[in-house]
C-alpha cells in the first residue's frame, strides 16, 4: 500500500474508505439493522449493523480529535495505535448506549456528517502540516489519519459483510 504524500492523495484514500462502507451499508434493511448475529472475526462476537456503525462514528470522533490536537511532542503517545485501539474498546459501550435509540437513517446521517468533518479538517490542513518532512513518514498527521481511517473502515466493512452473510 502506497502511503499518501499529499493532501489530495489523503483525501482520495479517506473518501475511498468512506465510499466502500457506504455501498455495503446502503443494502442493510432498515427493519434488520439492530438484529444481533454472531460473526467470526478475531474471536466470536455478537454484533449488529447498528453496533458496527456506532463504532465507526466513535472512530471518526477520535480521528477528529487527532486532527485537531496532533503534536509530535509528549501528547503524541495519546494518539498511538495501541492507545487509540484501547480507547475505542473502552468507549464503545458508552457510544453504543448513547446511540441505542437511533434508527438506521439517523446513524447513517451521523456517520456521513462525521465523514464530512474528517474530510473538511484534512482539506484545511496544509501539505506540510499533514506530511511534515521533519517527521518520520509513518508518524505524520496525514499518515495517522489515513491509517486510523483505513483500519476502522476496513474492520467495519469486514464485520458488516460477515453480519449480512449471517442475516
PDB file of C-alpha atoms in Angstrom:
ATOM      1  CA  UNK A   1       0.000   0.000   0.000  1.00  0.00           C
ATOM      2  CA  UNK A   2       1.427   3.347  -1.061  1.00  0.00           C
ATOM      3  CA  UNK A   3       1.414   5.951   1.670  1.00  0.00           C
ATOM      4  CA  UNK A   4      -0.211   9.253   0.784  1.00  0.00           C
ATOM      5  CA  UNK A   5       2.256  12.123   0.490  1.00  0.00           C
ATOM      6  CA  UNK A   6      -0.100  14.964  -0.400  1.00  0.00           C
ATOM      7  CA  UNK A   7      -3.355  16.300   0.939  1.00  0.00           C
ATOM      8  CA  UNK A   8      -5.158  15.288  -2.272  1.00  0.00           C
ATOM      9  CA  UNK A   9      -3.895  11.692  -2.055  1.00  0.00           C
ATOM     10  CA  UNK A  10      -5.013  11.557   1.580  1.00  0.00           C
ATOM     11  CA  UNK A  11      -8.452  12.951   0.736  1.00  0.00           C
ATOM     12  CA  UNK A  12      -8.811  10.368  -2.057  1.00  0.00           C
ATOM     13  CA  UNK A  13      -7.873   7.489   0.259  1.00  0.00           C
ATOM     14  CA  UNK A  14     -10.218   8.652   3.022  1.00  0.00           C
ATOM     15  CA  UNK A  15     -13.086   9.094   0.530  1.00  0.00           C
ATOM     16  CA  UNK A  16     -12.446   5.597  -0.833  1.00  0.00           C
ATOM     17  CA  UNK A  17     -12.693   4.112   2.665  1.00  0.00           C
ATOM     18  CA  UNK A  18     -15.928   6.010   3.278  1.00  0.00           C
ATOM     19  CA  UNK A  19     -17.425   5.003  -0.069  1.00  0.00           C
ATOM     20  CA  UNK A  20     -16.750   1.271   0.396  1.00  0.00           C
ATOM     21  CA  UNK A  21     -18.625   1.212   3.691  1.00  0.00           C
ATOM     22  CA  UNK A  22     -21.458   3.371   2.291  1.00  0.00           C
ATOM     23  CA  UNK A  23     -22.071   0.881  -0.525  1.00  0.00           C
ATOM     24  CA  UNK A  24     -22.441  -2.053   1.859  1.00  0.00           C
ATOM     25  CA  UNK A  25     -24.430  -0.078   4.437  1.00  0.00           C
ATOM     26  CA  UNK A  26     -26.901   1.052   1.774  1.00  0.00           C
ATOM     27  CA  UNK A  27     -28.034  -2.566   1.385  1.00  0.00           C
ATOM     28  CA  UNK A  28     -28.841  -3.062   5.079  1.00  0.00           C
ATOM     29  CA  UNK A  29     -32.610  -3.433   5.525  1.00  0.00           C
ATOM     30  CA  UNK A  30     -33.958  -0.814   7.934  1.00  0.00           C
ATOM     31  CA  UNK A  31     -36.018  -3.453   9.741  1.00  0.00           C
ATOM     32  CA  UNK A  32     -32.975  -5.682  10.402  1.00  0.00           C
ATOM     33  CA  UNK A  33     -30.175  -3.263  11.314  1.00  0.00           C
ATOM     34  CA  UNK A  34     -30.476  -3.994  15.062  1.00  0.00           C
ATOM     35  CA  UNK A  35     -30.633  -7.781  14.720  1.00  0.00           C
ATOM     36  CA  UNK A  36     -27.746  -9.384  16.576  1.00  0.00           C
ATOM     37  CA  UNK A  37     -25.679 -12.017  14.804  1.00  0.00           C
ATOM     38  CA  UNK A  38     -22.507 -13.863  15.696  1.00  0.00           C
ATOM     39  CA  UNK A  39     -19.681 -13.021  13.322  1.00  0.00           C
ATOM     40  CA  UNK A  40     -16.270 -14.633  13.100  1.00  0.00           C
ATOM     41  CA  UNK A  41     -13.547 -12.070  13.387  1.00  0.00           C
ATOM     42  CA  UNK A  42     -10.563 -12.488  15.678  1.00  0.00           C
ATOM     43  CA  UNK A  43     -12.916 -14.063  18.200  1.00  0.00           C
ATOM     44  CA  UNK A  44     -16.596 -14.867  18.454  1.00  0.00           C
ATOM     45  CA  UNK A  45     -18.520 -11.657  18.624  1.00  0.00           C
ATOM     46  CA  UNK A  46     -22.177 -10.757  18.664  1.00  0.00           C
ATOM     47  CA  UNK A  47     -22.910  -7.616  16.710  1.00  0.00           C
ATOM     48  CA  UNK A  48     -25.438  -5.787  14.573  1.00  0.00           C
ATOM     49  CA  UNK A  49     -25.201  -3.300  11.733  1.00  0.00           C
ATOM     50  CA  UNK A  50     -26.136  -0.565  14.212  1.00  0.00           C
ATOM     51  CA  UNK A  51     -23.280  -1.515  16.545  1.00  0.00           C
ATOM     52  CA  UNK A  52     -20.817  -1.513  13.660  1.00  0.00           C
ATOM     53  CA  UNK A  53     -21.932   1.945  12.512  1.00  0.00           C
ATOM     54  CA  UNK A  54     -21.724   3.347  16.042  1.00  0.00           C
ATOM     55  CA  UNK A  55     -18.162   2.063  16.372  1.00  0.00           C
ATOM     56  CA  UNK A  56     -17.232   3.870  13.140  1.00  0.00           C
ATOM     57  CA  UNK A  57     -18.865   7.047  14.474  1.00  0.00           C
ATOM     58  CA  UNK A  58     -16.628   6.636  17.539  1.00  0.00           C
ATOM     59  CA  UNK A  59     -13.541   6.251  15.327  1.00  0.00           C
ATOM     60  CA  UNK A  60     -14.479   9.352  13.330  1.00  0.00           C
ATOM     61  CA  UNK A  61     -14.708  11.252  16.624  1.00  0.00           C
ATOM     62  CA  UNK A  62     -11.250  10.088  17.683  1.00  0.00           C
ATOM     63  CA  UNK A  63      -9.769  10.878  14.250  1.00  0.00           C
ATOM     64  CA  UNK A  64     -11.198  14.391  14.514  1.00  0.00           C
ATOM     65  CA  UNK A  65      -9.571  14.777  17.938  1.00  0.00           C
ATOM     66  CA  UNK A  66      -6.265  13.636  16.476  1.00  0.00           C
ATOM     67  CA  UNK A  67      -6.532  16.076  13.578  1.00  0.00           C
ATOM     68  CA  UNK A  68      -7.314  18.964  15.926  1.00  0.00           C
ATOM     69  CA  UNK A  69      -4.591  18.466  18.525  1.00  0.00           C
ATOM     70  CA  UNK A  70      -1.880  16.378  16.858  1.00  0.00           C
ATOM     71  CA  UNK A  71       1.541  17.371  18.092  1.00  0.00           C
ATOM     72  CA  UNK A  72       4.763  15.405  17.813  1.00  0.00           C
ATOM     73  CA  UNK A  73       5.627  16.040  21.486  1.00  0.00           C
ATOM     74  CA  UNK A  74       4.590  14.244  24.700  1.00  0.00           C
ATOM     75  CA  UNK A  75       0.908  14.082  23.732  1.00  0.00           C
ATOM     76  CA  UNK A  76       1.775  12.023  20.650  1.00  0.00           C
ATOM     77  CA  UNK A  77       1.505   8.806  22.699  1.00  0.00           C
ATOM     78  CA  UNK A  78      -2.154   9.690  23.320  1.00  0.00           C
ATOM     79  CA  UNK A  79      -2.683   9.005  19.609  1.00  0.00           C
ATOM     80  CA  UNK A  80      -0.511   5.909  19.212  1.00  0.00           C
ATOM     81  CA  UNK A  81      -2.175   2.940  17.530  1.00  0.00           C
ATOM     82  CA  UNK A  82      -2.318   0.871  20.728  1.00  0.00           C
ATOM     83  CA  UNK A  83      -3.709   3.743  22.768  1.00  0.00           C
ATOM     84  CA  UNK A  84      -6.336   4.595  20.154  1.00  0.00           C
ATOM     85  CA  UNK A  85      -7.466   0.965  19.897  1.00  0.00           C
ATOM     86  CA  UNK A  86      -7.725   0.651  23.680  1.00  0.00           C
ATOM     87  CA  UNK A  87      -9.621   3.940  23.851  1.00  0.00           C
ATOM     88  CA  UNK A  88     -12.059   2.757  21.161  1.00  0.00           C
ATOM     89  CA  UNK A  89     -12.631  -0.501  23.023  1.00  0.00           C
ATOM     90  CA  UNK A  90     -13.185   1.381  26.268  1.00  0.00           C
ATOM     91  CA  UNK A  91     -15.552   3.962  24.786  1.00  0.00           C
ATOM     92  CA  UNK A  92     -17.530   1.608  22.553  1.00  0.00           C
ATOM     93  CA  UNK A  93     -20.011   0.602  25.256  1.00  0.00           C
ATOM     94  CA  UNK A  94     -20.718   4.218  26.144  1.00  0.00           C
ATOM     95  CA  UNK A  95     -21.261   5.131  22.487  1.00  0.00           C
ATOM     96  CA  UNK A  96     -23.481   2.061  21.996  1.00  0.00           C
ATOM     97  CA  UNK A  97     -25.693   3.147  24.913  1.00  0.00           C
ATOM     98  CA  UNK A  98     -25.735   6.774  23.782  1.00  0.00           C
ATOM     99  CA  UNK A  99     -26.949   5.874  20.289  1.00  0.00           C
ATOM    100  CA  UNK A 100     -29.121   2.869  21.212  1.00  0.00           C
ATOM    101  CA  UNK A 101     -32.370   4.579  20.222  1.00  0.00           C
ATOM    102  CA  UNK A 102     -31.194   5.943  16.873  1.00  0.00           C
ATOM    103  CA  UNK A 103     -32.738   4.495  13.742  1.00  0.00           C
ATOM    104  CA  UNK A 104     -30.688   3.417  10.740  1.00  0.00           C
ATOM    105  CA  UNK A 105     -31.274   6.663   8.862  1.00  0.00           C
ATOM    106  CA  UNK A 106     -30.048   8.714  11.842  1.00  0.00           C
ATOM    107  CA  UNK A 107     -26.931   6.566  12.218  1.00  0.00           C
ATOM    108  CA  UNK A 108     -26.156   6.866   8.508  1.00  0.00           C
ATOM    109  CA  UNK A 109     -26.628  10.644   8.712  1.00  0.00           C
ATOM    110  CA  UNK A 110     -24.360  10.890  11.756  1.00  0.00           C
ATOM    111  CA  UNK A 111     -21.757   8.746  10.026  1.00  0.00           C
ATOM    112  CA  UNK A 112     -21.889  10.925   6.888  1.00  0.00           C
ATOM    113  CA  UNK A 113     -21.577  14.090   8.992  1.00  0.00           C
ATOM    114  CA  UNK A 114     -18.525  12.667  10.758  1.00  0.00           C
ATOM    115  CA  UNK A 115     -17.003  11.683   7.435  1.00  0.00           C
ATOM    116  CA  UNK A 116     -17.560  15.177   6.065  1.00  0.00           C
ATOM    117  CA  UNK A 117     -15.971  16.723   9.146  1.00  0.00           C
ATOM    118  CA  UNK A 118     -12.894  14.497   8.735  1.00  0.00           C
ATOM    119  CA  UNK A 119     -12.631  15.497   5.070  1.00  0.00           C
ATOM    120  CA  UNK A 120     -13.088  19.179   5.958  1.00  0.00           C
ATOM    121  CA  UNK A 121     -10.365  19.166   8.579  1.00  0.00           C
ATOM    122  CA  UNK A 122      -7.957  17.395   6.221  1.00  0.00           C
ATOM    123  CA  UNK A 123      -8.788  19.920   3.495  1.00  0.00           C
ATOM    124  CA  UNK A 124      -7.998  22.802   5.863  1.00  0.00           C
ATOM    125  CA  UNK A 125      -4.549  21.470   6.780  1.00  0.00           C
ATOM    126  CA  UNK A 126      -1.588  22.227   4.543  1.00  0.00           C
ATOM    127  CA  UNK A 127       0.527  19.515   2.933  1.00  0.00           C
ATOM    128  CA  UNK A 128       3.366  20.496   5.273  1.00  0.00           C
ATOM    129  CA  UNK A 129       1.124  20.155   8.345  1.00  0.00           C
ATOM    130  CA  UNK A 130      -0.161  16.776   7.159  1.00  0.00           C
ATOM    131  CA  UNK A 131       3.165  15.410   5.896  1.00  0.00           C
ATOM    132  CA  UNK A 132       5.822  17.267   7.869  1.00  0.00           C
ATOM    133  CA  UNK A 133       9.148  16.420   6.185  1.00  0.00           C
ATOM    134  CA  UNK A 134      10.955  16.620   9.546  1.00  0.00           C
ATOM    135  CA  UNK A 135       8.800  13.777  10.909  1.00  0.00           C
ATOM    136  CA  UNK A 136       9.082  10.095  10.090  1.00  0.00           C
ATOM    137  CA  UNK A 137       6.679   9.322   7.203  1.00  0.00           C
ATOM    138  CA  UNK A 138       4.887   6.778   9.404  1.00  0.00           C
ATOM    139  CA  UNK A 139       4.317   9.355  12.155  1.00  0.00           C
ATOM    140  CA  UNK A 140       2.951  12.298  10.187  1.00  0.00           C
ATOM    141  CA  UNK A 141      -0.536  13.581  10.880  1.00  0.00           C
ATOM    142  CA  UNK A 142      -1.639  12.619   7.367  1.00  0.00           C
ATOM    143  CA  UNK A 143      -0.347   9.075   7.732  1.00  0.00           C
ATOM    144  CA  UNK A 144      -2.046   8.675  11.111  1.00  0.00           C
ATOM    145  CA  UNK A 145      -5.359   9.942   9.744  1.00  0.00           C
ATOM    146  CA  UNK A 146      -5.048   7.576   6.785  1.00  0.00           C
ATOM    147  CA  UNK A 147      -4.062   4.631   8.999  1.00  0.00           C
ATOM    148  CA  UNK A 148      -6.853   5.076  11.542  1.00  0.00           C
ATOM    149  CA  UNK A 149      -9.461   5.715   8.840  1.00  0.00           C
ATOM    150  CA  UNK A 150      -8.415   2.690   6.791  1.00  0.00           C
ATOM    151  CA  UNK A 151      -8.205   0.475   9.869  1.00  0.00           C
ATOM    152  CA  UNK A 152     -11.601   1.497  11.252  1.00  0.00           C
ATOM    153  CA  UNK A 153     -13.413   1.386   7.928  1.00  0.00           C
ATOM    154  CA  UNK A 154     -11.823  -1.865   6.703  1.00  0.00           C
ATOM    155  CA  UNK A 155     -12.715  -3.507  10.022  1.00  0.00           C
ATOM    156  CA  UNK A 156     -16.287  -2.193   9.823  1.00  0.00           C
ATOM    157  CA  UNK A 157     -16.599  -3.300   6.207  1.00  0.00           C
ATOM    158  CA  UNK A 158     -15.431  -6.805   7.073  1.00  0.00           C
ATOM    159  CA  UNK A 159     -17.795  -7.039  10.047  1.00  0.00           C
ATOM    160  CA  UNK A 160     -20.719  -5.651   8.043  1.00  0.00           C
ATOM    161  CA  UNK A 161     -20.179  -8.203   5.274  1.00  0.00           C
ATOM    162  CA  UNK A 162     -19.976 -11.025   7.806  1.00  0.00           C
ATOM    163  CA  UNK A 163     -23.092  -9.765   9.578  1.00  0.00           C
ATOM    164  CA  UNK A 164     -25.007  -9.613   6.286  1.00  0.00           C
ATOM    165  CA  UNK A 165     -23.986 -13.184   5.419  1.00  0.00           C
ATOM    166  CA  UNK A 166     -25.288 -14.466   8.741  1.00  0.00           C
ATOM    167  CA  UNK A 167     -28.502 -12.466   8.457  1.00  0.00           C
TER     168      UNK A 167
END
